[in-house]
Amino acid sequence: MASRALSQLFLAMTLPLLELESASVPTAQSELRPSGEKSGQQLDQNNGVGESVLLSSYVQLEFSNRPWPQELPENLSLLTASTSLPPRTLTALSLTTECYVKHNRTKFCTCRSGYQWNAMLCSLYPTCLGHRPEISSCMCLSFHGAALGYCQLLPPVPATLTLDSQLQMPRDTLNLILLKTEEATNLRWYLRNPEDPKLIFLRPGAKVTQMSSQGQAGLSVSHLSRPWTGTYVSIFEAQGFMWELDQVVQVPLEEKEVVLLPDKLSISCAASTGFQLSCCFPRTNLAYTATWSPGEGSEVSLQNMSDSQCLVLTAQHCPAADTTYMCTLHSQNLAPFTAPVSITIIRDGDTTCPMDFSVVDWNVTKAGFVAQAPCPVNKRGMVKRLCGSDGIWGPVQSSCTEAKILNLCLKAKLLLEGQGKPHEEIPCILSQLREQVDVASTPTDLQKLLHTVTLVADVVAKTRAELTESSLKDLLTITDKILDMNISSLWTLAQAQAPSMGSDFLKAVETLVHSLSPQQLPFSFSSSNVLLQNQLLRHTSPPGYQMSFSTRPLLQAQIPWYSLAPLVHNGSNVSITSLVLQKLDHRLPSSYTQGLWNASYTTPGLILVVSITADSQAFTQVELIMDFEDMNGALHCVFWDHSLYQGQGGWSDKGCQVQAANTSNTTQCVCQHLTAFSILMSRHTVPTDPILELLSQVGVGASILALLVCLVIYRLVWGAVVRNKIAFFRHAALYNMVICLLAADTCFLGSPFLPSGYHSLFCLVTAFLCHFFYLATFFWMLAQALVLAHQLLFVFHQLSKYLVLSLMVILGYLCPLGFAGITLGLYLPQRKYLWEGKCLLNEDGTLHAFSEPVLVIVGVNGLVLVIAVLKLLRPSLSEGPPVEKRQALVGVLKALLILTPIFGLTWVLGVAVVFAQDSVVSHYIFTVLNSLQGVFILVFGCLTDKKVLQALRKRFQGTRSSNSAISLATNETYTSEPSKERSEHASYEENMTD
């Protein structure tokens, strides 16, 4: 070239339909110029010759002193103006650019091999295919009007793209290195999948890492999988041109990607002579061939789908014995792998499930096998059904998921990993996802929907992408439809597989909502389940920022001016977002932090999410005041803490408290931070009644006073009333009942003055002692009843005093201690031991460990009462004189008056309280009767006892009662001489009077 090329000139040449027009040049000394400057001019466009121009080209002319080549057009000559120059000979004609003119006068100018448009023109004009210049090589540009330049000769490639091996194993790390020999700028990485020629932009993400240093740049992709196969393209600028280098990466299939349908089969040769097996695998840029073996007597066909292909084996005959069929996949330079399908023949006498047509067609299946069927069209997954050992079909289990939902979820996952541009892909994903909510019909559909939203939120959080108004509307519409009642039945099944999906969805919505671009403010949205207010705050004054929502319950919230003033005074652009989500609180896990019990409270059906952003920075330490109307019962202001329970989240009251509101039917919550708020209220609410509380306190106080009087009386008359075994047993039981009930009532009355919660040791000890002593009271009642029953039924069989006393102590103290200890050990680790806000057993779960033993004891005591009444009304007694009959009736009445309160039969009202939680009347009766147990013991256990009264008179009067003979008659002694009837009669009367 140096020996013959004296100068170079690029000329514009126009070719008409049949003849080549004349061409001329302005000068023979023109030099190569940068693209975009005219090095020549188009000739004869206005001379009337080329009325139909088809092709316009630039040519490169090389001049030499040698003769003109004969093969070149002879009519191509220099301009007359250049004849004064030394004669030159045209030695080469190189085509560099071809321009095709469209009907709209747009020119598509394509570079010939070895030539390319320079980078400056590439950045200014679109490519012929309409692609962005940054993702396409500069071989063809589109111009409106005349072309502004020509394609230039490419220099040597200034870099090489290296790869250790095109074949990469799954879960390995791919490393691409770009070695540069010249300075390179504006480097970008792309991936072209085998199924889609479109270039996918690669950016740093969960899997993608980019590096750059002097002389080289690199791309690293970790944990390779099938979506990361294809052609990796590196596009950069160097020496004034855009360069594109690529490497093909292949990733073999994994065994888990091969789907067998079914993977196990039992067939009845009598019911079906043949069967069909499918071996499906996704398409890749590796060529795979599949084979079935054994294949004798079967037909094999290949079915092609958009993203996969299936090799179908159709067996015409039933095999003679159990057989294992193998699907084998082969690919060059790879070891083949196989997937087995076992075929079991159903024999005569085997237990089977019959044919059934629930959801899909189920063939006869052997007991213990799982029948499988494909999902309907446009769904992915499998439908399974177990044939039980008894030959009865189990429930249908479906993992079918809409193919479009799965594709959107995969796209969001790849976006998080590093494929695609968030500001382009996120609006597309949300728009398509909104349409798919309506077709969600299975738990896996719902699960994938929520997971897709969560992935999009993760992308927004990590890339700090901003949502447009239309994208945010799509998100809120998706949220509203997901919370709608028509798919609420799917939540229970879906949450069984993913318990934290409700919490993850709430966090995702929080993230996306306050990612709205500031240019889109103010913004509002209203639907049946979602209410949003988002606006800029330019100034603040008392009372501050206020918001109200027409929800049930009615909700009003405000942020005081003194919390917002520092932000506004700094000149920041402050945006406040308030979002109400209805029904989502019912989809969250039943998890509560320390001090909150997870069964006795529920939320009102809404969550308030408030966020503040100032100059793109989130602020959370702001005071928020919320007013909830028409709330009853024990209430707690709570927020959803996503950090609890290993990231699954839970309700917490940290930083929040209930305050007195201006109106009686309003509950006011004050929190010192911003997040997702709600309120906890009693699941079974009894309206707070000060009269009921006062009656309870007065009753327990009177009971304590009465029990103290009982102890004083026993201290004075003990020696006079326990002169025989029967009296000793009765008063010993009564005395221990007094001690236990006194201790229990004291703990109960003092518990409100102790700090509540699991952190308080005194609270835990008080709750345990209350449980133990109340139980001990009833167990001593049981001991007294059993002693009475023994005296009624076994008149002539006496037990040792010390044996009976030992048994009574074991029953009265050790049994309740065991119940209380086991209850503490079982429920305290689960944080279900304490009543919310009280140092007592909780009201629904652990309380059964007290109420159930009490009801059993009451039942036994009631049985003893029936036995006593029957004994008193036996015929030998009722047939006596009228006076004796009246005395018997009086005895029955006395027995009822004494045994009923002492044996705790009033606790039967506890059943009414359990079954009528909202009944105020039952609560009143139960509270009054049971708080006065000590008074009942004083009245019917001490003051109505003849011997106690006589002993008291003797103690205070110092004289013997004139009717001491009657008292002595009650102190019976055992003799064998009297008849059996007289002995029994004396025994009954003593037990009634003692």
CSV table of C-alpha atoms in Angstrom, one decimal, residues 349-527:
chain,number,residue,atom,x,y,z
A,349,GLY,CA,-55.4,-59.9,45.4
A,350,ASP,CA,-53.4,-56.6,45.7
A,351,THR,CA,-55.3,-53.8,47.4
A,352,THR,CA,-56.0,-51.0,45.0
A,353,CYS,CA,-57.8,-47.7,44.7
A,354,PRO,CA,-60.4,-47.7,41.9
A,355,MET,CA,-60.6,-45.4,39.0
A,356,ASP,CA,-61.7,-41.9,40.0
A,357,PHE,CA,-62.3,-38.6,38.1
A,358,SER,CA,-61.7,-36.0,40.9
A,359,VAL,CA,-59.9,-33.0,39.4
A,360,VAL,CA,-58.1,-35.3,36.8
A,361,ASP,CA,-58.6,-38.9,35.7
A,362,TRP,CA,-57.0,-41.3,38.1
A,363,ASN,CA,-56.3,-44.8,37.0
A,364,VAL,CA,-56.4,-48.0,39.1
A,365,THR,CA,-53.5,-47.6,41.5
A,366,LYS,CA,-51.8,-50.0,43.9
A,367,ALA,CA,-52.1,-49.3,47.7
A,368,GLY,CA,-49.2,-47.3,49.0
A,369,PHE,CA,-48.4,-45.7,45.6
A,370,VAL,CA,-48.8,-42.0,44.6
A,371,ALA,CA,-50.6,-41.5,41.4
A,372,GLN,CA,-49.4,-38.6,39.3
A,373,ALA,CA,-51.0,-36.5,36.5
A,374,PRO,CA,-49.8,-33.5,34.5
A,375,CYS,CA,-51.1,-30.0,35.2
A,376,PRO,CA,-53.6,-28.4,32.9
A,377,VAL,CA,-52.5,-26.3,29.9
A,378,ASN,CA,-50.5,-23.2,30.7
A,379,LYS,CA,-49.6,-24.5,34.1
A,380,ARG,CA,-46.4,-26.0,35.4
A,381,GLY,CA,-46.0,-28.7,38.1
A,382,MET,CA,-47.8,-31.9,38.9
A,383,VAL,CA,-50.9,-33.2,40.5
A,384,LYS,CA,-50.5,-36.1,43.0
A,385,ARG,CA,-52.8,-38.3,45.0
A,386,LEU,CA,-51.9,-41.1,47.5
A,387,CYS,CA,-53.6,-44.4,47.4
A,388,GLY,CA,-53.9,-45.4,51.0
A,389,SER,CA,-53.0,-48.8,52.4
A,390,ASP,CA,-56.8,-49.5,52.8
A,391,GLY,CA,-57.5,-48.8,49.2
A,392,ILE,CA,-59.0,-45.4,49.8
A,393,TRP,CA,-57.9,-42.3,47.8
A,394,GLY,CA,-56.3,-39.5,49.7
A,395,PRO,CA,-56.7,-35.8,49.1
A,396,VAL,CA,-55.5,-34.4,45.8
A,397,GLN,CA,-52.3,-32.4,46.1
A,398,SER,CA,-51.5,-29.9,43.4
A,399,SER,CA,-48.3,-28.0,42.8
A,400,CYS,CA,-49.6,-26.5,39.6
A,401,THR,CA,-48.6,-22.9,39.0
A,402,GLU,CA,-49.5,-20.5,36.2
A,403,ALA,CA,-46.6,-20.5,33.6
A,404,LYS,CA,-46.8,-16.7,33.3
A,405,ILE,CA,-46.5,-16.2,37.0
A,406,LEU,CA,-43.5,-18.6,37.1
A,407,ASN,CA,-41.9,-16.6,34.3
A,408,LEU,CA,-42.4,-13.3,36.0
A,409,CYS,CA,-41.0,-14.8,39.2
A,410,LEU,CA,-37.9,-16.0,37.3
A,411,LYS,CA,-37.5,-12.7,35.6
A,412,ALA,CA,-37.6,-10.9,39.0
A,413,LYS,CA,-35.1,-13.4,40.4
A,414,LEU,CA,-32.7,-12.9,37.5
A,415,LEU,CA,-33.1,-9.1,37.9
A,416,LEU,CA,-32.0,-9.4,41.5
A,417,GLU,CA,-29.1,-11.5,40.5
A,418,GLY,CA,-27.9,-9.0,37.9
A,419,GLN,CA,-29.7,-9.5,34.6
A,420,GLY,CA,-31.5,-6.4,33.1
A,421,LYS,CA,-32.0,-2.8,34.0
A,422,PRO,CA,-34.3,-2.2,37.0
A,423,HIS,CA,-35.8,1.0,35.7
A,424,GLU,CA,-36.9,-0.8,32.6
A,425,GLU,CA,-37.8,-4.3,33.9
A,426,ILE,CA,-39.7,-3.4,37.2
A,427,PRO,CA,-42.6,-1.5,35.4
A,428,CYS,CA,-42.9,-4.4,33.0
A,429,ILE,CA,-43.0,-7.0,35.8
A,430,LEU,CA,-45.5,-5.1,37.9
A,431,SER,CA,-47.8,-4.5,34.9
A,432,GLN,CA,-47.9,-8.1,33.9
A,433,LEU,CA,-48.2,-9.3,37.5
A,434,ARG,CA,-51.3,-7.2,38.0
A,435,GLU,CA,-53.0,-9.2,35.2
A,436,GLN,CA,-52.0,-12.5,36.7
A,437,VAL,CA,-53.5,-11.9,40.1
A,438,ASP,CA,-57.0,-12.6,38.7
A,439,VAL,CA,-56.0,-16.0,37.4
A,440,ALA,CA,-54.3,-17.2,40.6
A,441,SER,CA,-56.2,-20.3,41.7
A,442,THR,CA,-53.8,-22.4,43.7
A,443,PRO,CA,-51.7,-21.9,46.9
A,444,THR,CA,-48.5,-22.1,44.8
A,445,ASP,CA,-49.9,-19.3,42.5
A,446,LEU,CA,-50.4,-17.1,45.5
A,447,GLN,CA,-47.0,-18.0,47.0
A,448,LYS,CA,-45.2,-17.2,43.7
A,449,LEU,CA,-47.1,-13.9,43.3
A,450,LEU,CA,-46.0,-12.8,46.8
A,451,HIS,CA,-42.5,-14.0,46.2
A,452,THR,CA,-42.3,-12.0,42.9
A,453,VAL,CA,-43.3,-8.8,44.7
A,454,THR,CA,-40.7,-9.5,47.4
A,455,LEU,CA,-38.0,-10.0,44.8
A,456,VAL,CA,-38.9,-6.7,43.1
A,457,ALA,CA,-38.8,-5.0,46.5
A,458,ASP,CA,-35.3,-6.4,47.1
A,459,VAL,CA,-34.1,-5.1,43.7
A,460,VAL,CA,-35.5,-1.6,44.5
A,461,ALA,CA,-33.9,-1.6,47.9
A,462,LYS,CA,-30.4,-2.7,46.6
A,463,THR,CA,-30.4,-0.5,43.5
A,464,ARG,CA,-32.3,2.5,45.0
A,465,ALA,CA,-34.5,2.5,42.0
A,466,GLU,CA,-37.5,4.8,41.9
A,467,LEU,CA,-41.0,3.8,40.9
A,468,THR,CA,-43.2,5.7,38.5
A,469,GLU,CA,-46.8,6.6,39.3
A,470,SER,CA,-48.1,3.9,37.0
A,471,SER,CA,-45.8,1.3,38.5
A,472,LEU,CA,-46.9,2.2,42.0
A,473,LYS,CA,-50.6,2.0,40.9
A,474,ASP,CA,-49.9,-1.5,39.6
A,475,LEU,CA,-48.3,-2.5,42.9
A,476,LEU,CA,-51.2,-1.2,45.0
A,477,THR,CA,-53.8,-2.9,42.6
A,478,ILE,CA,-51.9,-6.1,43.0
A,479,THR,CA,-51.9,-5.7,46.8
A,480,ASP,CA,-55.6,-4.9,46.9
A,481,LYS,CA,-56.5,-8.0,44.8
A,482,ILE,CA,-54.2,-10.3,46.9
A,483,LEU,CA,-55.9,-9.1,50.1
A,484,ASP,CA,-59.4,-9.6,48.6
A,485,MET,CA,-61.7,-12.2,50.0
A,486,ASN,CA,-62.0,-14.2,46.9
A,487,ILE,CA,-58.5,-15.8,47.3
A,488,SER,CA,-58.4,-15.7,51.1
A,489,SER,CA,-58.9,-19.5,51.2
A,490,LEU,CA,-55.5,-19.9,49.5
A,491,TRP,CA,-53.7,-18.1,52.3
A,492,THR,CA,-54.0,-21.0,54.8
A,493,LEU,CA,-52.7,-23.6,52.5
A,494,ALA,CA,-49.9,-21.3,51.2
A,495,GLN,CA,-48.8,-20.3,54.6
A,496,ALA,CA,-48.5,-23.9,55.7
A,497,GLN,CA,-45.6,-24.1,53.2
A,498,ALA,CA,-44.2,-20.6,53.8
A,499,PRO,CA,-45.2,-19.3,57.2
A,500,SER,CA,-43.4,-16.0,56.8
A,501,MET,CA,-44.8,-15.0,53.4
A,502,GLY,CA,-47.3,-12.6,54.9
A,503,SER,CA,-44.5,-10.8,56.8
A,504,ASP,CA,-42.3,-10.8,53.7
A,505,PHE,CA,-45.1,-9.3,51.6
A,506,LEU,CA,-45.7,-6.5,54.2
A,507,LYS,CA,-42.0,-5.6,54.1
A,508,ALA,CA,-42.0,-5.6,50.3
A,509,VAL,CA,-45.0,-3.3,50.1
A,510,GLU,CA,-43.4,-1.0,52.7
A,511,THR,CA,-40.2,-0.8,50.6
A,512,LEU,CA,-41.9,-0.2,47.3
A,513,VAL,CA,-44.5,2.3,48.5
A,514,HIS,CA,-41.9,4.9,49.7
A,515,SER,CA,-39.8,4.4,46.6
A,516,LEU,CA,-42.0,6.6,44.6
A,517,SER,CA,-40.1,9.2,42.6
A,518,PRO,CA,-40.4,12.7,44.2
A,519,GLN,CA,-41.4,14.1,40.8
A,520,GLN,CA,-44.6,12.1,41.1
A,521,LEU,CA,-45.8,13.7,44.4
A,522,PRO,CA,-48.4,14.3,45.6
A,523,PHE,CA,-50.0,10.9,45.0
A,524,SER,CA,-53.0,9.1,46.4
A,525,PHE,CA,-54.7,5.8,45.9
A,526,SER,CA,-57.9,4.3,47.3
A,527,SER,CA,-59.4,0.8,47.0
